[in-house]
C-alpha cells in the first residue's frame, strides 16, 4: 500500500489507500509495522499538507490519528517530521468544517503526548477555535483533549485556557466527552499552575 501511495495515483485511489492504511492501523501489531516503514508517515503527512482534495487530506489525517493511537514511537516519528505544524497549517481556515476540525484535534491530542513539541502556536490555535465554536460540544471536547496534554510556560496562557475549559464544562453539562476531557484538562493546568485554581 505504501509503495503504491508513493507513486502518482488518481485522487479517489489515494483516498482509498489512506482509508485502508487507517483501517489496518486499528490492529496494534499492524500499527507498529506501519510505523516501522520509513516512508508511511512521510507520505501521509505529504498527502495531508499538499493534496488539494479535502476528503483525501481528511483520510490521511484519520490514518495518522490511528497510527499514533497508543504508540509512542509512531507519535515521535510524526512529531519529528514536523507533523504538528503540518496538521495546524492544514486546519487553519477550515473552521467551517466541524468534522474536519474534530478529527484534527483528535490527532493533535495524540501528538501532544510527546513533550518535545512547541506548545505556544498550538495553544493559540486551540484557544481561537474554542472561542469560535463555544456551542459545538464535539469541538470543545477535542480542544480540551489537547489541553490535557500540553506543557505550558506562561501562567497567563494557562489562565485563558482555564477560563475556556470551565466555560465548556458549564455550557455542555450533559456531554460526557466534554466533561471527561475538560476535567483532565483542568487537572493538567492545575498541576502546572496551582495558583490559578479558583475556590
Coordinates of N, CA and C in Angstrom, one line a residue:
X1 N 0.8 -1.2 0.0 CA 0.0 0.0 0.0 C 0.9 1.2 0.0
X2 N 1.9 1.3 0.9 CA 2.7 2.5 1.0 C 3.5 2.7 -0.3
X3 N 4.0 1.6 -0.9 CA 4.7 1.7 -2.2 C 3.8 2.3 -3.3
X4 N 2.6 1.8 -3.3 CA 1.6 2.4 -4.3 C 1.4 3.9 -4.1
X5 N 1.3 4.3 -2.8 CA 1.0 5.6 -2.4 C 2.1 6.6 -2.8
X6 N 3.3 6.0 -2.9 CA 4.5 6.9 -3.2 C 4.5 7.2 -4.7
X7 N 3.7 6.6 -5.5 CA 3.6 6.8 -7.0 C 2.4 7.7 -7.3
X8 N 2.4 8.4 -8.4 CA 1.2 9.1 -8.8 C 0.0 8.3 -8.9
X9 N -1.1 8.7 -8.3 CA -2.4 7.9 -8.3 C -3.6 8.9 -8.5
X10 N -4.7 8.3 -9.0 CA -5.9 9.1 -9.1 C -6.4 9.5 -7.6
X11 N -7.0 10.6 -7.6 CA -7.5 11.1 -6.2 C -8.3 10.1 -5.4
X12 N -9.2 9.4 -6.1 CA -10.1 8.5 -5.4 C -9.3 7.3 -4.9
X13 N -8.2 6.9 -5.6 CA -7.4 5.8 -5.2 C -6.5 6.2 -4.0
X14 N -6.0 7.4 -4.0 CA -5.3 7.9 -2.8 C -6.1 7.9 -1.6
X15 N -7.4 8.4 -1.7 CA -8.3 8.4 -0.6 C -8.5 7.0 -0.1
X16 N -8.7 6.0 -1.0 CA -9.0 4.6 -0.6 C -7.7 4.1 0.1
X17 N -6.6 4.4 -0.4 CA -5.3 3.8 0.1 C -5.1 4.4 1.6
X18 N -5.4 5.7 1.7 CA -5.3 6.2 3.1 C -6.3 5.6 4.0
X19 N -7.5 5.4 3.5 CA -8.5 4.7 4.4 C -8.2 3.3 4.7
X20 N -7.6 2.6 3.8 CA -7.2 1.2 4.0 C -6.0 1.2 5.1
X21 N -5.1 2.1 4.9 CA -4.0 2.1 5.9 C -4.5 2.5 7.3
X22 N -5.4 3.4 7.3 CA -6.0 3.8 8.6 C -6.8 2.6 9.3
X23 N -7.5 1.8 8.4 CA -8.3 0.7 9.0 C -7.3 -0.4 9.5
X24 N -6.3 -0.6 8.7 CA -5.3 -1.6 9.2 C -4.6 -1.2 10.5
X25 N -4.5 0.1 10.7 CA -3.8 0.6 11.9 C -4.6 0.4 13.1
X26 N -5.8 0.0 13.0 CA -6.6 -0.3 14.2 C -6.0 -1.4 15.0
X27 N -5.4 -2.4 14.3 CA -4.7 -3.5 14.9 C -3.4 -3.1 15.5
X28 N -3.1 -3.4 16.7 CA -1.9 -3.0 17.4 C -0.6 -3.4 16.7
X29 N -0.6 -4.7 16.3 CA 0.6 -5.2 15.6 C 0.9 -4.5 14.3
X30 N -0.2 -4.4 13.5 CA -0.1 -3.8 12.2 C 0.3 -2.3 12.3
X31 N -0.3 -1.6 13.3 CA 0.0 -0.2 13.6 C 1.5 -0.1 13.8
X32 N 2.1 -1.0 14.6 CA 3.5 -0.9 14.8 C 4.3 -1.2 13.5
X33 N 3.9 -2.1 12.7 CA 4.6 -2.4 11.4 C 4.5 -1.2 10.5
X34 N 3.3 -0.5 10.5 CA 3.2 0.7 9.6 C 4.2 1.7 10.0
X35 N 4.4 1.9 11.3 CA 5.3 2.9 11.8 C 6.7 2.6 11.5
X36 N 7.1 1.3 11.4 CA 8.4 0.8 11.1 C 8.8 1.1 9.6
X37 N 7.8 1.2 8.8 CA 8.0 1.5 7.4 C 8.5 3.0 7.3
X38 N 9.7 3.2 6.8 CA 10.3 4.5 6.8 C 9.5 5.6 6.0
X39 N 8.7 5.1 5.1 CA 8.0 6.1 4.2 C 6.6 6.4 4.6
X40 N 5.9 5.5 5.3 CA 4.5 5.6 5.5 C 4.0 6.9 6.1
X41 N 4.7 7.3 7.2 CA 4.3 8.6 7.9 C 4.6 9.8 7.0
X42 N 5.8 9.8 6.4 CA 6.1 10.9 5.5 C 5.1 11.1 4.3
X43 N 4.7 9.9 3.8 CA 3.7 10.0 2.7 C 2.4 10.5 3.1
X44 N 1.9 10.1 4.3 CA 0.6 10.5 4.8 C 0.7 12.0 5.1
X45 N 1.8 12.5 5.7 CA 2.0 13.9 6.0 C 2.0 14.7 4.7
X46 N 2.7 14.2 3.7 CA 2.7 14.9 2.4 C 1.3 15.0 1.8
X47 N 0.6 13.9 1.9 CA -0.8 14.0 1.3 C -1.7 15.0 2.1
X48 N -1.5 14.9 3.4 CA -2.3 15.9 4.3 C -2.0 17.3 3.9
X49 N -0.8 17.6 3.7 CA -0.4 19.1 3.6 C -0.4 19.6 2.1
X50 N -0.4 18.7 1.2 CA -0.3 19.1 -0.2 C -1.5 18.7 -1.1
X51 N -2.3 17.7 -0.7 CA -3.3 17.3 -1.6 C -4.5 18.3 -1.6
X52 N -4.9 18.8 -2.8 CA -6.0 19.8 -2.8 C -7.4 19.3 -2.5
X53 N -7.6 18.0 -2.4 CA -8.9 17.5 -2.1 C -9.0 17.2 -0.6
X54 N -9.9 17.9 0.0 CA -10.0 17.8 1.5 C -10.5 16.5 1.9
X55 N -11.2 15.7 1.1 CA -11.6 14.4 1.5 C -10.4 13.5 1.6
X56 N -9.5 13.6 0.7 CA -8.2 12.9 0.7 C -7.4 13.2 1.9
X57 N -7.3 14.5 2.1 CA -6.5 15.0 3.3 C -7.1 14.5 4.6
X58 N -8.4 14.5 4.7 CA -9.1 14.0 5.9 C -8.8 12.5 6.1
X59 N -8.8 11.8 5.0 CA -8.5 10.3 5.1 C -7.0 10.1 5.6
X60 N -6.1 11.0 5.1 CA -4.7 10.9 5.6 C -4.6 11.2 7.1
X61 N -5.4 12.2 7.5 CA -5.4 12.7 8.9 C -6.0 11.6 9.8
X62 N -7.0 10.9 9.3 CA -7.6 9.8 10.1 C -6.6 8.7 10.2
X63 N -5.9 8.4 9.1 CA -4.9 7.3 9.2 C -3.8 7.7 10.2
X64 N -3.3 8.9 10.2 CA -2.3 9.4 11.1 C -2.8 9.3 12.5
X65 N -4.0 9.6 12.7 CA -4.6 9.5 14.1 C -4.6 8.1 14.6
X66 N -4.9 7.2 13.7 CA -5.0 5.8 14.2 C -3.6 5.2 14.3
X67 N -2.6 5.6 13.5 CA -1.3 5.2 13.6 C -0.6 5.6 14.9
X68 N -1.0 6.8 15.3 CA -0.4 7.4 16.5 C -1.2 7.0 17.8
X69 N -2.2 6.2 17.7 CA -3.0 5.8 18.9 C -2.2 4.8 19.7
X70 N -2.0 5.2 21.0 CA -1.3 4.3 21.9 C 0.0 3.8 21.4
X71 N 0.7 4.6 20.7 CA 2.0 4.2 20.1 C 3.0 5.3 20.2
X72 N 3.8 5.3 21.3 CA 4.8 6.5 21.5 C 5.8 6.6 20.4
X73 N 6.2 5.5 19.8 CA 7.2 5.5 18.7 C 6.7 6.2 17.5
X74 N 5.4 5.8 17.1 CA 4.8 6.5 16.0 C 4.5 7.9 16.2
X75 N 4.1 8.3 17.4 CA 3.9 9.7 17.8 C 5.2 10.5 17.6
X76 N 6.3 9.9 18.1 CA 7.6 10.6 18.0 C 8.0 10.8 16.5
X77 N 7.7 9.8 15.7 CA 8.1 9.9 14.3 C 7.3 11.0 13.6
X78 N 6.0 11.1 13.9 CA 5.2 12.1 13.3 C 5.7 13.5 13.8
X79 N 5.9 13.6 15.1 CA 6.4 14.9 15.6 C 7.8 15.3 15.0
X80 N 8.7 14.3 14.9 CA 10.0 14.6 14.3 C 9.9 15.1 12.8
X81 N 8.9 14.7 12.1 CA 8.7 15.1 10.7 C 7.8 16.3 10.6
X82 N 7.8 17.1 11.7 CA 7.0 18.3 11.8 C 5.5 18.1 11.6
X83 N 5.0 17.0 12.0 CA 3.6 16.7 11.9 C 2.7 17.6 12.6
X84 N 3.1 18.2 13.7 CA 2.2 19.1 14.4 C 1.9 20.4 13.6
X85 N 3.0 20.9 13.1 CA 2.8 22.1 12.2 C 2.1 21.8 11.0
X86 N 2.3 20.6 10.4 CA 1.6 20.2 9.2 C 0.1 20.1 9.5
X87 N -0.3 19.6 10.6 CA -1.7 19.5 11.0 C -2.3 20.9 11.2
X88 N -1.6 21.7 11.9 CA -2.0 23.1 12.2 C -2.2 23.9 10.9
X89 N -1.3 23.8 10.0 CA -1.4 24.5 8.7 C -2.6 24.0 7.9
X90 N -2.8 22.8 8.0 CA -4.0 22.2 7.2 C -5.3 22.7 7.8
X91 N -5.4 22.7 9.2 CA -6.6 23.0 9.8 C -6.9 24.5 9.8
X92 N -5.9 25.4 9.7 CA -6.2 26.8 9.7 C -7.1 27.1 8.5
X93 N -8.1 27.9 8.7 CA -9.0 28.2 7.6 C -10.1 27.2 7.4
X94 N -10.1 26.1 8.2 CA -11.1 25.1 8.0 C -12.2 25.1 9.0
X95 N -12.4 26.3 9.7 CA -13.3 26.4 10.8 C -14.7 26.1 10.4
X96 N -15.1 26.1 9.1 CA -16.5 25.9 8.7 C -16.8 24.4 8.8
X97 N -15.7 23.5 8.7 CA -15.9 22.1 8.7 C -15.7 21.5 10.1
X98 N -16.7 21.3 10.9 CA -16.6 20.9 12.3 C -16.0 19.5 12.4
X99 N -16.4 18.6 11.4 CA -15.9 17.2 11.5 C -14.4 17.2 11.2
X100 N -14.0 18.0 10.3 CA -12.6 18.1 9.9 C -11.8 18.5 11.1
X101 N -12.3 19.6 11.8 CA -11.6 20.1 13.0 C -11.5 19.1 14.1
X102 N -12.7 18.4 14.3 CA -12.7 17.4 15.4 C -11.7 16.3 15.1
X103 N -11.6 15.9 13.9 CA -10.6 14.8 13.5 C -9.2 15.3 13.8
X104 N -9.0 16.6 13.4 CA -7.6 17.2 13.6 C -7.3 17.3 15.1
X105 N -8.2 17.7 15.9 CA -8.0 17.8 17.3 C -7.7 16.4 18.0
X106 N -8.4 15.4 17.4 CA -8.2 14.0 17.9 C -6.7 13.6 17.6
X107 N -6.2 13.9 16.4 CA -4.8 13.6 16.1 C -3.9 14.4 17.0
X108 N -4.2 15.7 17.1 CA -3.3 16.6 18.0 C -3.3 16.1 19.4
X109 N -4.4 15.6 19.9 CA -4.4 15.1 21.3 C -3.5 13.9 21.5
X110 N -3.3 13.1 20.4 CA -2.3 12.0 20.4 C -0.8 12.6 20.4
X111 N -0.6 13.6 19.5 CA 0.7 14.1 19.2 C 1.2 14.9 20.4
X112 N 0.3 15.5 21.2 CA 0.7 16.4 22.3 C 1.2 15.5 23.5
X113 N 1.1 14.2 23.4 CA 1.7 13.4 24.4 C 3.2 13.4 24.4
X114 N 3.7 13.8 23.2 CA 5.2 14.0 23.0 C 5.6 15.4 23.6
X115 N 6.4 15.4 24.6 CA 6.7 16.7 25.3 C 7.7 17.5 24.6
X116 N 8.2 17.1 23.4 CA 9.2 17.9 22.8 C 8.6 19.0 21.9
X117 N 7.3 19.0 21.7 CA 6.7 20.0 20.8 C 6.6 21.4 21.4
X118 N 6.6 22.4 20.5 CA 6.4 23.8 20.9 C 4.9 24.0 21.1
X119 N 4.5 24.4 22.3 CA 3.1 24.5 22.5 C 2.5 25.8 22.3
X120 N 3.3 26.9 22.1 CA 2.8 28.2 22.0 C 1.8 28.4 20.9
X121 N 2.3 28.1 19.6 CA 1.4 28.3 18.5 C 0.2 27.3 18.5
X122 N 0.4 26.1 19.0 CA -0.7 25.2 19.1 C -1.7 25.7 20.1
X123 N -1.3 26.2 21.2 CA -2.3 26.7 22.2 C -3.0 27.9 21.7
X124 N -2.4 28.7 20.9 CA -3.1 29.9 20.3 C -4.2 29.4 19.4
X125 N -3.9 28.4 18.6 CA -4.9 27.8 17.7 C -6.1 27.2 18.5
X126 N -5.7 26.4 19.5 CA -6.8 25.8 20.3 C -7.7 26.8 21.0
X127 N -7.1 27.8 21.6 CA -7.9 28.9 22.2 C -8.8 29.6 21.2
X128 N -8.2 29.9 20.0 CA -9.0 30.5 19.0 C -10.3 29.7 18.6
X129 N -10.1 28.4 18.4 CA -11.2 27.5 18.0 C -12.2 27.3 19.1
X130 N -11.7 27.3 20.4 CA -12.7 27.2 21.5 C -13.6 28.5 21.5
X131 N -13.0 29.6 21.3 CA -13.7 30.8 21.2 C -14.7 30.9 20.0
X132 N -14.2 30.4 18.9 CA -15.0 30.4 17.7 C -16.2 29.5 17.7
X133 N -16.1 28.4 18.5 CA -17.2 27.3 18.4 C -17.6 26.9 19.8
X134 N -18.1 27.9 20.6 CA -18.5 27.6 22.0 C -19.6 26.6 22.1
X135 N -20.5 26.5 21.1 CA -21.7 25.7 21.2 C -21.5 24.4 20.5
X136 N -20.3 24.0 20.1 CA -20.1 22.7 19.4 C -19.4 21.8 20.4
X137 N -20.1 20.9 21.1 CA -19.5 20.0 22.1 C -18.4 19.1 21.5
X138 N -18.6 18.6 20.3 CA -17.5 17.8 19.7 C -16.2 18.5 19.7
X139 N -16.2 19.8 19.3 CA -15.0 20.5 19.2 C -14.5 20.9 20.5
X140 N -15.4 21.3 21.4 CA -14.9 21.6 22.8 C -14.3 20.4 23.5
X141 N -14.8 19.2 23.2 CA -14.2 18.0 23.8 C -12.8 17.8 23.2
X142 N -12.7 18.0 21.8 CA -11.4 17.9 21.1 C -10.4 18.8 21.6
X143 N -10.7 20.1 21.8 CA -9.8 21.1 22.2 C -9.3 20.8 23.7
X144 N -10.3 20.4 24.5 CA -9.9 20.0 25.9 C -8.9 18.8 25.9
X145 N -9.1 17.9 25.0 CA -8.3 16.7 24.9 C -6.8 17.1 24.5
X146 N -6.7 18.2 23.8 CA -5.3 18.7 23.5 C -4.7 19.4 24.7
X147 N -5.5 20.2 25.4 CA -5.0 21.0 26.6 C -4.6 20.0 27.7
X148 N -5.3 18.9 27.8 CA -4.9 17.9 28.9 C -3.5 17.4 28.8
X149 N -2.9 17.5 27.6 CA -1.5 17.0 27.4 C -0.5 18.1 27.3
X150 N -0.9 19.4 27.2 CA 0.1 20.4 27.0 C 0.9 20.8 28.2
X151 N 2.2 21.1 28.0 CA 3.0 21.7 29.0 C 3.1 23.2 28.7
X152 N 2.9 24.0 29.6 CA 2.9 25.4 29.4 C 3.9 26.1 30.2
X153 N 4.4 27.3 29.7 CA 5.4 28.1 30.4 C 4.8 29.4 31.0
X154 N 3.6 29.8 30.4 CA 3.1 31.1 30.7 C 1.8 31.0 31.5
X155 N 1.8 31.6 32.7 CA 0.6 31.5 33.6 C -0.6 32.2 33.0
X156 N -0.3 33.3 32.2 CA -1.4 34.0 31.6 C -2.1 33.1 30.5
X157 N -1.3 32.4 29.8 CA -1.9 31.4 28.8 C -2.7 30.4 29.6
X158 N -2.2 29.9 30.7 CA -2.9 28.9 31.4 C -4.2 29.5 32.0
X159 N -4.3 30.7 32.4 CA -5.5 31.3 32.9 C -6.5 31.4 31.8
X160 N -6.1 31.8 30.6 CA -7.0 31.9 29.5 C -7.6 30.5 29.2
X161 N -6.7 29.5 29.1 CA -7.2 28.1 28.8 C -8.1 27.6 29.9
X162 N -7.8 27.9 31.1 CA -8.6 27.5 32.3 C -10.1 28.1 32.1
X163 N -10.2 29.4 31.8 CA -11.5 30.0 31.7 C -12.3 29.4 30.6
X164 N -11.6 29.1 29.5 CA -12.4 28.5 28.3 C -12.8 27.0 28.7
X165 N -12.0 26.3 29.4 CA -12.3 24.9 29.7 C -13.5 24.9 30.7
X166 N -13.4 25.8 31.7 CA -14.5 25.9 32.7 C -15.8 26.3 31.9
X167 N -15.7 27.2 31.0 CA -16.9 27.6 30.2 C -17.5 26.4 29.5
X168 N -16.6 25.6 28.9 CA -17.1 24.5 28.1 C -17.8 23.5 29.0
X169 N -17.2 23.3 30.2 CA -17.9 22.4 31.2 C -19.3 22.8 31.5
X170 N -19.4 24.1 31.8 CA -20.7 24.7 32.2 C -21.7 24.7 31.1
X171 N -21.2 24.9 29.9 CA -22.1 25.0 28.7 C -22.6 23.6 28.3
X172 N -21.8 22.6 28.4 CA -22.1 21.3 27.9 C -22.1 20.3 29.1
X173 N -23.0 20.6 30.1 CA -23.0 19.8 31.3 C -23.5 18.3 31.0
X174 N -24.2 18.1 30.0 CA -24.7 16.7 29.7 C -23.9 16.0 28.7
X175 N -22.8 16.5 28.2 CA -22.0 15.8 27.3 C -20.8 15.2 28.0
X176 N -20.8 13.8 28.0 CA -19.8 13.1 28.8 C -18.4 13.3 28.2
X177 N -18.3 13.5 26.9 CA -16.9 13.7 26.3 C -16.3 15.0 26.8
X178 N -17.2 16.1 26.8 CA -16.7 17.4 27.3 C -16.3 17.3 28.7
X179 N -17.2 16.7 29.5 CA -16.9 16.6 31.0 C -15.6 15.9 31.3
X180 N -15.4 14.7 30.6 CA -14.2 13.9 30.9 C -13.0 14.7 30.4
X181 N -13.0 15.2 29.2 CA -11.8 15.8 28.7 C -11.5 17.2 29.4
X182 N -12.5 17.9 29.8 CA -12.3 19.1 30.5 C -11.8 18.9 31.9
X183 N -12.3 17.9 32.6 CA -11.7 17.6 33.9 C -10.2 17.2 33.8
X184 N -9.9 16.4 32.8 CA -8.5 16.1 32.6 C -7.6 17.3 32.2
X185 N -8.2 18.2 31.4 CA -7.5 19.4 31.0 C -7.3 20.3 32.3
X186 N -8.3 20.4 33.1 CA -8.1 21.3 34.3 C -7.1 20.7 35.3
X187 N -7.1 19.4 35.4 CA -6.1 18.7 36.2 C -4.7 19.0 35.7
X188 N -4.5 18.9 34.4 CA -3.2 19.2 33.8 C -2.8 20.7 34.1
X189 N -3.7 21.6 33.9 CA -3.4 23.0 34.2 C -3.1 23.3 35.7
X190 N -3.9 22.7 36.6 CA -3.7 23.0 38.0 C -2.4 22.3 38.5
X191 N -2.0 21.2 38.0 CA -0.7 20.6 38.4 C 0.4 21.6 38.0
X192 N 0.3 22.2 36.9 CA 1.4 23.1 36.4 C 1.3 24.5 37.1
X193 N 0.1 24.9 37.3 CA -0.1 26.3 37.9 C -1.2 26.2 39.0
X194 N -0.8 25.8 40.2 CA -1.7 25.7 41.3 C -2.4 27.0 41.7
X195 N -1.7 28.1 41.4 CA -2.2 29.5 41.7 C -3.5 29.8 41.0
X196 N -3.8 29.2 39.8 CA -4.9 29.6 39.1 C -6.2 28.8 39.5
X197 N -6.1 27.9 40.5 CA -7.3 27.2 40.9 C -8.2 28.2 41.6
X198 N -9.5 28.1 41.2 CA -10.5 29.0 41.8 C -11.2 28.3 43.0
X199 N -11.4 29.1 44.1 CA -12.0 28.4 45.2 C -13.5 28.1 44.9

